[in-house]
Tab-separated table of N, CA and C in Angstrom:
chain	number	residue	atom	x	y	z
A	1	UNK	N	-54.142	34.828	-168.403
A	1	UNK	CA	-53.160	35.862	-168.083
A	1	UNK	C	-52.570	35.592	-166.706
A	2	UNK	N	-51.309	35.945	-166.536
A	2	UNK	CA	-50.760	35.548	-165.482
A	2	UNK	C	-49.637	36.904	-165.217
A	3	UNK	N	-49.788	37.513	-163.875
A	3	UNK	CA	-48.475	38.331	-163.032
A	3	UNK	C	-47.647	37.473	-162.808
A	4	UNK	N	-46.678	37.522	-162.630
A	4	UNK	CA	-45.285	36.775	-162.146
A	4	UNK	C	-44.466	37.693	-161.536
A	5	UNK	N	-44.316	38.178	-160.171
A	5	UNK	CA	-43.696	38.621	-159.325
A	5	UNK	C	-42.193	38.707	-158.476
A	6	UNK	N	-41.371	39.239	-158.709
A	6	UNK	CA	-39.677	38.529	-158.333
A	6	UNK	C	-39.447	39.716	-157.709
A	7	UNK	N	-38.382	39.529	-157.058
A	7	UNK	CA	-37.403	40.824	-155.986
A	7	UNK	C	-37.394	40.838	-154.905
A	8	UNK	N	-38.586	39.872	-154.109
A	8	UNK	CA	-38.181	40.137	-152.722
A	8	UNK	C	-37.448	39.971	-151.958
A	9	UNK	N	-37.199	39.970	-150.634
A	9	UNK	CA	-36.150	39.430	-150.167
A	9	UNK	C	-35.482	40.318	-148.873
A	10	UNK	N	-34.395	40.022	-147.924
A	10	UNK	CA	-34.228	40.182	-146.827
A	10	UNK	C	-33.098	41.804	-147.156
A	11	UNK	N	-33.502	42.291	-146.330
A	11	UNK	CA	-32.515	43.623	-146.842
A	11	UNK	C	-32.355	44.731	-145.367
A	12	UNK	N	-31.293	44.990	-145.140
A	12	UNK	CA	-31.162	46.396	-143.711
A	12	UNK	C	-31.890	47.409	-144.112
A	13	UNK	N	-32.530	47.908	-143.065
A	13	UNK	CA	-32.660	49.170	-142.823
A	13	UNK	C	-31.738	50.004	-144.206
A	14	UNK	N	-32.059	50.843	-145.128
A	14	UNK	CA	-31.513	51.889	-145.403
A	14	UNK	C	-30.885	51.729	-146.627
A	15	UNK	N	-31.429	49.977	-146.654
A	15	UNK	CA	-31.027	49.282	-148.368
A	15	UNK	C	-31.960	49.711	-149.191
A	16	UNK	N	-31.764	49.049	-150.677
A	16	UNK	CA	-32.381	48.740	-151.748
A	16	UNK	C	-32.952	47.557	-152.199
A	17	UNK	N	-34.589	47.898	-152.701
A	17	UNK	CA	-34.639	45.999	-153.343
A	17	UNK	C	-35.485	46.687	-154.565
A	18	UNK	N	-35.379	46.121	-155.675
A	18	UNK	CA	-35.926	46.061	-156.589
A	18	UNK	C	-36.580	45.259	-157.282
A	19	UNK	N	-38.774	45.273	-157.390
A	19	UNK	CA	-39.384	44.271	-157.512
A	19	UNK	C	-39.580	44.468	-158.993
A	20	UNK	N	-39.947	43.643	-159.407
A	20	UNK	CA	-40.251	43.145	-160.994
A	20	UNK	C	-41.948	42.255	-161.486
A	21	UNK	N	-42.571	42.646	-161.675
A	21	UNK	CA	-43.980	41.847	-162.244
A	21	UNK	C	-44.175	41.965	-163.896
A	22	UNK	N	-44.089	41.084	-164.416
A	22	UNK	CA	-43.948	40.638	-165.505
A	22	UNK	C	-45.691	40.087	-165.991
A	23	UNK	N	-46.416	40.415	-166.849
A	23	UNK	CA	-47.965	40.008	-167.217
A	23	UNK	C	-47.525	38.796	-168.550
A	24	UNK	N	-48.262	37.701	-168.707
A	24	UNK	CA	-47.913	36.853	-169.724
A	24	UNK	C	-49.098	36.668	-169.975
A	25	UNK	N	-49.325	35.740	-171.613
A	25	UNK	CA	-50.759	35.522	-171.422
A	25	UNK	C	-50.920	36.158	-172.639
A	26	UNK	N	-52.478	36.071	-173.208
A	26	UNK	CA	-53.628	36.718	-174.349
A	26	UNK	C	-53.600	38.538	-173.944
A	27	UNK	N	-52.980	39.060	-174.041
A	27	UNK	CA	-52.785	40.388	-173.689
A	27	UNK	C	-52.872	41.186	-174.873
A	28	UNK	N	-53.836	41.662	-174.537
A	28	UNK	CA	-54.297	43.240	-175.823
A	28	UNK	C	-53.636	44.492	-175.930
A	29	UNK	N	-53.596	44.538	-174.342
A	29	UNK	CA	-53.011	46.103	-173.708
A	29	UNK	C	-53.074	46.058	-172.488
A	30	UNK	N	-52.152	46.561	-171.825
A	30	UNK	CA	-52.333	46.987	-170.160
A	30	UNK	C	-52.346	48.507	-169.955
A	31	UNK	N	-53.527	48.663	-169.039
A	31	UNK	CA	-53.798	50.108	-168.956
A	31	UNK	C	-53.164	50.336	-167.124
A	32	UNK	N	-53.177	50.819	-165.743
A	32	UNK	CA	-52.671	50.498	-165.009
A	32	UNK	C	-52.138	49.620	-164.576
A	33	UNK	N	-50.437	49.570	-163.859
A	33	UNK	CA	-50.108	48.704	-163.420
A	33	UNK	C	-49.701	49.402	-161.946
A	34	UNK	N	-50.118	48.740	-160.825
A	34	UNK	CA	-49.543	49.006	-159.767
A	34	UNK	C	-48.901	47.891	-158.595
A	35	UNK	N	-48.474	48.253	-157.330
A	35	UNK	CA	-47.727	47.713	-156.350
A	35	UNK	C	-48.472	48.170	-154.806
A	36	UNK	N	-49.058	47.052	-154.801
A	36	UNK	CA	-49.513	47.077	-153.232
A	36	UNK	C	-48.969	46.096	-152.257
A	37	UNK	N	-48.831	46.768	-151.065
A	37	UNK	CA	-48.615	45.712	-149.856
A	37	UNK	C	-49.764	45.454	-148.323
A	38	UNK	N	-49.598	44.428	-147.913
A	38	UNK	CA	-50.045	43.671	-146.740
A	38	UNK	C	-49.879	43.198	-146.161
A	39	UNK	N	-49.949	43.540	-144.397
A	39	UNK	CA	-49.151	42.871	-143.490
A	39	UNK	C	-50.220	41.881	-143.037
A	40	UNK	N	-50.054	41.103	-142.332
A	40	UNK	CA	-50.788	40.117	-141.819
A	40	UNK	C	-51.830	40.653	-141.065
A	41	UNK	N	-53.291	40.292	-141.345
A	41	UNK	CA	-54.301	40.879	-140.790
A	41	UNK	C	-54.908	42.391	-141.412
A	42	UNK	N	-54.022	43.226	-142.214
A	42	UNK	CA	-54.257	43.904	-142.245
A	42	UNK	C	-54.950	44.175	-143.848
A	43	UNK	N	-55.133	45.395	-144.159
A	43	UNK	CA	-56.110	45.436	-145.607
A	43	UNK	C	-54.863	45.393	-146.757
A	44	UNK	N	-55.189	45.104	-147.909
A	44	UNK	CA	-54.087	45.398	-148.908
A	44	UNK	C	-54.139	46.872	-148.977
A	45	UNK	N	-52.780	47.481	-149.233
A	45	UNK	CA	-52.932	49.063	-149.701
A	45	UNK	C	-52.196	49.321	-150.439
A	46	UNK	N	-52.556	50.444	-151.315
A	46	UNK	CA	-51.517	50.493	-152.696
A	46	UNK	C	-50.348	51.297	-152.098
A	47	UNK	N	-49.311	50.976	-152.964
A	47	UNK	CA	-48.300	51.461	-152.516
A	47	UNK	C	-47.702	52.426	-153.707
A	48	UNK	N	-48.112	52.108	-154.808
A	48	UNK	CA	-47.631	53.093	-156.263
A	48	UNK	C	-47.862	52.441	-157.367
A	49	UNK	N	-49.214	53.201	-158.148
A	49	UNK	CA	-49.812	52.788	-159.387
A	49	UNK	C	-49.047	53.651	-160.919
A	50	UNK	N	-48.991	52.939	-161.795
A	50	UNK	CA	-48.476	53.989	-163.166
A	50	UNK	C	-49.104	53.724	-164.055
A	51	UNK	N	-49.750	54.663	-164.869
A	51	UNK	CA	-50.974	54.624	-165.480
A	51	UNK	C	-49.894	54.267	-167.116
A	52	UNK	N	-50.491	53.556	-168.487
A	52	UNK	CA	-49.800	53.532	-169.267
A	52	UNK	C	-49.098	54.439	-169.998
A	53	UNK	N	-49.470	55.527	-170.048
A	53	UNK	CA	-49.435	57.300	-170.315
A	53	UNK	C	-47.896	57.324	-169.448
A	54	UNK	N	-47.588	57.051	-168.447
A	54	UNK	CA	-46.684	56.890	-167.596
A	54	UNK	C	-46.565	57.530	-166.082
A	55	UNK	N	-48.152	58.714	-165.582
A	55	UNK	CA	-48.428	59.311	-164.885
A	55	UNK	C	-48.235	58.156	-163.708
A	56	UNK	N	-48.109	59.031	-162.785
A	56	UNK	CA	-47.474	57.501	-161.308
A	56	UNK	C	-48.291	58.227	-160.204
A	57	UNK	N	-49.035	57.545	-159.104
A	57	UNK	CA	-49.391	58.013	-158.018
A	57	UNK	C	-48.353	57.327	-157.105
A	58	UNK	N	-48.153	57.727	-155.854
A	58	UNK	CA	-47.179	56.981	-154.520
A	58	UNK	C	-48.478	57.307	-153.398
A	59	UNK	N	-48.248	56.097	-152.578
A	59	UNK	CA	-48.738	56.218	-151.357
A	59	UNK	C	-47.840	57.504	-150.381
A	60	UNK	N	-48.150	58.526	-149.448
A	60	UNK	CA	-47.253	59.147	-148.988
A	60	UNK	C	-46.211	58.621	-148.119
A	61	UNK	N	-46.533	57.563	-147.645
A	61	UNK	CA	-45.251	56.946	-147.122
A	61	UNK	C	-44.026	56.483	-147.710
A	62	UNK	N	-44.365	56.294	-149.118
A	62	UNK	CA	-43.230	56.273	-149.459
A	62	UNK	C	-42.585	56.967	-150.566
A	63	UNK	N	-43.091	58.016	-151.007
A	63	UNK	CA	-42.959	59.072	-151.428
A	63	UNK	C	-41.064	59.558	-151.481
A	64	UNK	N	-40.537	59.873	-152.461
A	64	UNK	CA	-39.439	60.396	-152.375
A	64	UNK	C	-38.464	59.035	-152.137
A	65	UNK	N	-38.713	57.957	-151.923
A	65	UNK	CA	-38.053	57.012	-151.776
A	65	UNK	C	-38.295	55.484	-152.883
A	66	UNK	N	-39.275	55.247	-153.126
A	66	UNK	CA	-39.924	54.796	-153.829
A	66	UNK	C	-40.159	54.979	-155.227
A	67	UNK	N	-39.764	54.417	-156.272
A	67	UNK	CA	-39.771	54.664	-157.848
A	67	UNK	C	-40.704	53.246	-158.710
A	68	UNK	N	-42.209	53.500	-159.220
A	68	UNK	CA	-42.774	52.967	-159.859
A	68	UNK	C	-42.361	53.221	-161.697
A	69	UNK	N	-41.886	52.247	-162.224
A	69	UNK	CA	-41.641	52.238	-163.446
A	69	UNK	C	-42.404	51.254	-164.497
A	70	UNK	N	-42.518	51.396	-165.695
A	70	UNK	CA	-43.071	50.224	-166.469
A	70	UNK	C	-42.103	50.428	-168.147
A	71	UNK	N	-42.096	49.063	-168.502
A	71	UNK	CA	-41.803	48.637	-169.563
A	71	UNK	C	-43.355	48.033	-170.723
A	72	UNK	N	-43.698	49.024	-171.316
A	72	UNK	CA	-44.637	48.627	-172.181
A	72	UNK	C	-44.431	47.379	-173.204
A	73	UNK	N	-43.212	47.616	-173.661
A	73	UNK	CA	-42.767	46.212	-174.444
A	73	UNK	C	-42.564	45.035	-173.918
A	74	UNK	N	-42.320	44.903	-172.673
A	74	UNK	CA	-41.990	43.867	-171.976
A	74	UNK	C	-43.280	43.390	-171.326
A	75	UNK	N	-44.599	44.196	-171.375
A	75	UNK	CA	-45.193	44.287	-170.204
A	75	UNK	C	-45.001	43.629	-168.410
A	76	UNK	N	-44.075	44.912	-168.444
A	76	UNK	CA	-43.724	44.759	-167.186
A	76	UNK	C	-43.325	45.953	-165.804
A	77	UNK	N	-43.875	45.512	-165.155
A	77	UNK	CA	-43.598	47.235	-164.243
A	77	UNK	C	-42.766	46.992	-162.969
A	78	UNK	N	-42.273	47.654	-162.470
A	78	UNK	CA	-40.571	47.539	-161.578
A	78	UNK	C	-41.222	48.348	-160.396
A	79	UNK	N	-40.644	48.474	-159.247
A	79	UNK	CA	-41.007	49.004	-158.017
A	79	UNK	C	-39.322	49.050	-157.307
A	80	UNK	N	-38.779	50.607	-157.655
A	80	UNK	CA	-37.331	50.414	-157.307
A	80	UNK	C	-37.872	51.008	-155.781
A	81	UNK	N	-37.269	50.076	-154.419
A	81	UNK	CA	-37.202	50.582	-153.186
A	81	UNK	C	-36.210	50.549	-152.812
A	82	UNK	N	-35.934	52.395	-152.274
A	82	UNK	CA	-34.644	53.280	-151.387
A	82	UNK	C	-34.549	53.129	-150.181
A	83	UNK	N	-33.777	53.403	-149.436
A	83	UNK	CA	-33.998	53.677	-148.105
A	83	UNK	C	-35.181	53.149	-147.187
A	84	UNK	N	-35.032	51.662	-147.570
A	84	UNK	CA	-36.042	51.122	-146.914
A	84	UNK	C	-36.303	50.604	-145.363
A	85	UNK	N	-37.037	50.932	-144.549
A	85	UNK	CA	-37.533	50.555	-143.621
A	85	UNK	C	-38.245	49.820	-143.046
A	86	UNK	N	-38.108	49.294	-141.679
A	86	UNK	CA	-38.209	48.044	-141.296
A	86	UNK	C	-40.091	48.023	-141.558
A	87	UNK	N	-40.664	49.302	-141.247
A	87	UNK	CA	-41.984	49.194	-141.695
A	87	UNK	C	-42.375	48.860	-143.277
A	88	UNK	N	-41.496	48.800	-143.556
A	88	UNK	CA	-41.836	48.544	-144.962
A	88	UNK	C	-41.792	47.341	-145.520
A	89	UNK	N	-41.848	46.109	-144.610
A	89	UNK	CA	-41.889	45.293	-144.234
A	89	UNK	C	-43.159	44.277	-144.701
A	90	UNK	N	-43.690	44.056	-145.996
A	90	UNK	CA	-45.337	43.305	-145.994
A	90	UNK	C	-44.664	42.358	-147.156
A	91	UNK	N	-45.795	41.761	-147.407
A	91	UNK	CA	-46.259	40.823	-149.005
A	91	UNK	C	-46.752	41.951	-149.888
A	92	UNK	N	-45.503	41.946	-150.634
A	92	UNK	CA	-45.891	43.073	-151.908
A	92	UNK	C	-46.726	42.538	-153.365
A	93	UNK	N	-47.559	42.910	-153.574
A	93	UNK	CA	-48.277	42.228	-154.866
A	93	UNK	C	-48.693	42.967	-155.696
A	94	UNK	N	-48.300	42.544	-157.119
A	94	UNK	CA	-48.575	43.337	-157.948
A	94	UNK	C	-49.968	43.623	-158.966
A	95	UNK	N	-50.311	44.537	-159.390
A	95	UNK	CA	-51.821	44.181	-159.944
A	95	UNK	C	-51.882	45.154	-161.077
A	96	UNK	N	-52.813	44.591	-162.286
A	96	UNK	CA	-52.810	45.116	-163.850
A	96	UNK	C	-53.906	45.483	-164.072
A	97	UNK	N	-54.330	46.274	-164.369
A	97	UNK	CA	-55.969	46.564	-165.172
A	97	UNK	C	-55.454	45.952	-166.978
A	98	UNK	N	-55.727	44.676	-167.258
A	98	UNK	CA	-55.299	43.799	-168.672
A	98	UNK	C	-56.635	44.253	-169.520
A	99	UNK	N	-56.551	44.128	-170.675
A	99	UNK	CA	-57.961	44.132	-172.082
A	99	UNK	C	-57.104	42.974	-172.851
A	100	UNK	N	-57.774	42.031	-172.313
A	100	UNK	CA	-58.168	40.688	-173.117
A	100	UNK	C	-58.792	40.447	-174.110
A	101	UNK	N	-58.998	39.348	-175.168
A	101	UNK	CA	-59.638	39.732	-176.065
A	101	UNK	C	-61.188	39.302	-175.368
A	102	UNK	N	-61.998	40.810	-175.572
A	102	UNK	CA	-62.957	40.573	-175.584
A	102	UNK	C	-63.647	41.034	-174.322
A	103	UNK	N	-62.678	41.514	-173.264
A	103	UNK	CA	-63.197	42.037	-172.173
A	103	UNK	C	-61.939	42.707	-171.101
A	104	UNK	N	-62.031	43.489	-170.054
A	104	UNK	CA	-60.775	44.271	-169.707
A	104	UNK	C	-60.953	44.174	-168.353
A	105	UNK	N	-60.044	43.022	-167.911
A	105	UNK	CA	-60.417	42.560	-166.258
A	105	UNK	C	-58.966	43.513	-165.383
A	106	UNK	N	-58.985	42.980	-164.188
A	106	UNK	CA	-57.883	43.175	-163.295
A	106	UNK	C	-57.255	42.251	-162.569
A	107	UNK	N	-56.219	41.861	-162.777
A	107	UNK	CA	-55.287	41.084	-162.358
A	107	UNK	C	-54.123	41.088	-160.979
A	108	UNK	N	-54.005	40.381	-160.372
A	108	UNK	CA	-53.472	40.049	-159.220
A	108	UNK	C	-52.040	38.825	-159.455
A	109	UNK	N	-50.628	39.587	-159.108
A	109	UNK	CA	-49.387	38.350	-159.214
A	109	UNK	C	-49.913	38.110	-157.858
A	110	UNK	N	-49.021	36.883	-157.773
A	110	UNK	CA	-48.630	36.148	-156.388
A	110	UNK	C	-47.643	37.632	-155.450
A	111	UNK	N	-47.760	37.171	-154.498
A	111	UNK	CA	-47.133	37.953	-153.183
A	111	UNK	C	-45.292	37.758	-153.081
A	112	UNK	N	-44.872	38.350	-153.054
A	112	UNK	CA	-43.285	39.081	-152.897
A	112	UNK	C	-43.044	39.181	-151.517
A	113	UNK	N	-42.129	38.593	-151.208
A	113	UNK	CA	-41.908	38.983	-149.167
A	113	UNK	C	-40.903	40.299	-149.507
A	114	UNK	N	-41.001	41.233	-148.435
A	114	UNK	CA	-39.762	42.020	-148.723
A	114	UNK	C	-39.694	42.375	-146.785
A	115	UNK	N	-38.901	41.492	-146.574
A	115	UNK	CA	-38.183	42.044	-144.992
A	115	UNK	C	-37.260	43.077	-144.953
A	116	UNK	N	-37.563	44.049	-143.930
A	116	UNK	CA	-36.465	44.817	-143.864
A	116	UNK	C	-36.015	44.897	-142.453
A	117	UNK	N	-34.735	44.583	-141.881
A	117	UNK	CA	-34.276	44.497	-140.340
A	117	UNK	C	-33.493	45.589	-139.988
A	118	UNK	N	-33.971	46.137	-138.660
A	118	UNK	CA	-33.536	47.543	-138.241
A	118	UNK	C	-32.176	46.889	-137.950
């Protein structure tokens, strides 16, 4: 199984970027998919999980600005970012709770840059 991660990229203060993680692979079902980020040195932290049901948690920072979506058919889940700020600034990575055949691991895409310049 494999994440595959796209959208990042250089954007002002007060733009939009919209990330994309795509799961490929022996896939049974995906039960959470979420979007965490990390700045250098620092811990990974989630940034907005959506359960398959479609229930969504947000980190409060980005709350009201921030839209976690998923495509069950596609298996694939989107991370639309508003009004983004220069803190908002990490390696965004995406991660799956997958059921494989035969066992139901958690998965990690590769890292997404998303700069944002005041």
């Amino acid at each position: 199984v494999q994440l595959q991660a796209s959208g990042g990229g250089l954007v002002q203060a007060g733009g939009s970027l919209r990330l994309s993680c795509t799961a490929s692979g022996s896939i049974i079902s995906i039960y959470d998919m979420g979007w965490y980020r990390q700045a250098p040195g620092m811990q990974r932290e989630l940034v907005a999980v959506i359960r398959r049901g479609g229930n969504t948690n947000y980190a409060d920072s980005v709350k009201g600005r921030f839209t976690i979506s998923r495509d069950n058919a596609k298996n694939t889940v989107y991370l639309q970012m508003n009004t983004l700020k220069p803190e908002d600034t990490d390696v965004y990575y995406c991660n799956a709770d997958i059921f494989i055949p035969g066992v139901r691991r958690n998965y990690w895409g590769q890292g997404t840059l998303v700069t944002v310049s005041s």
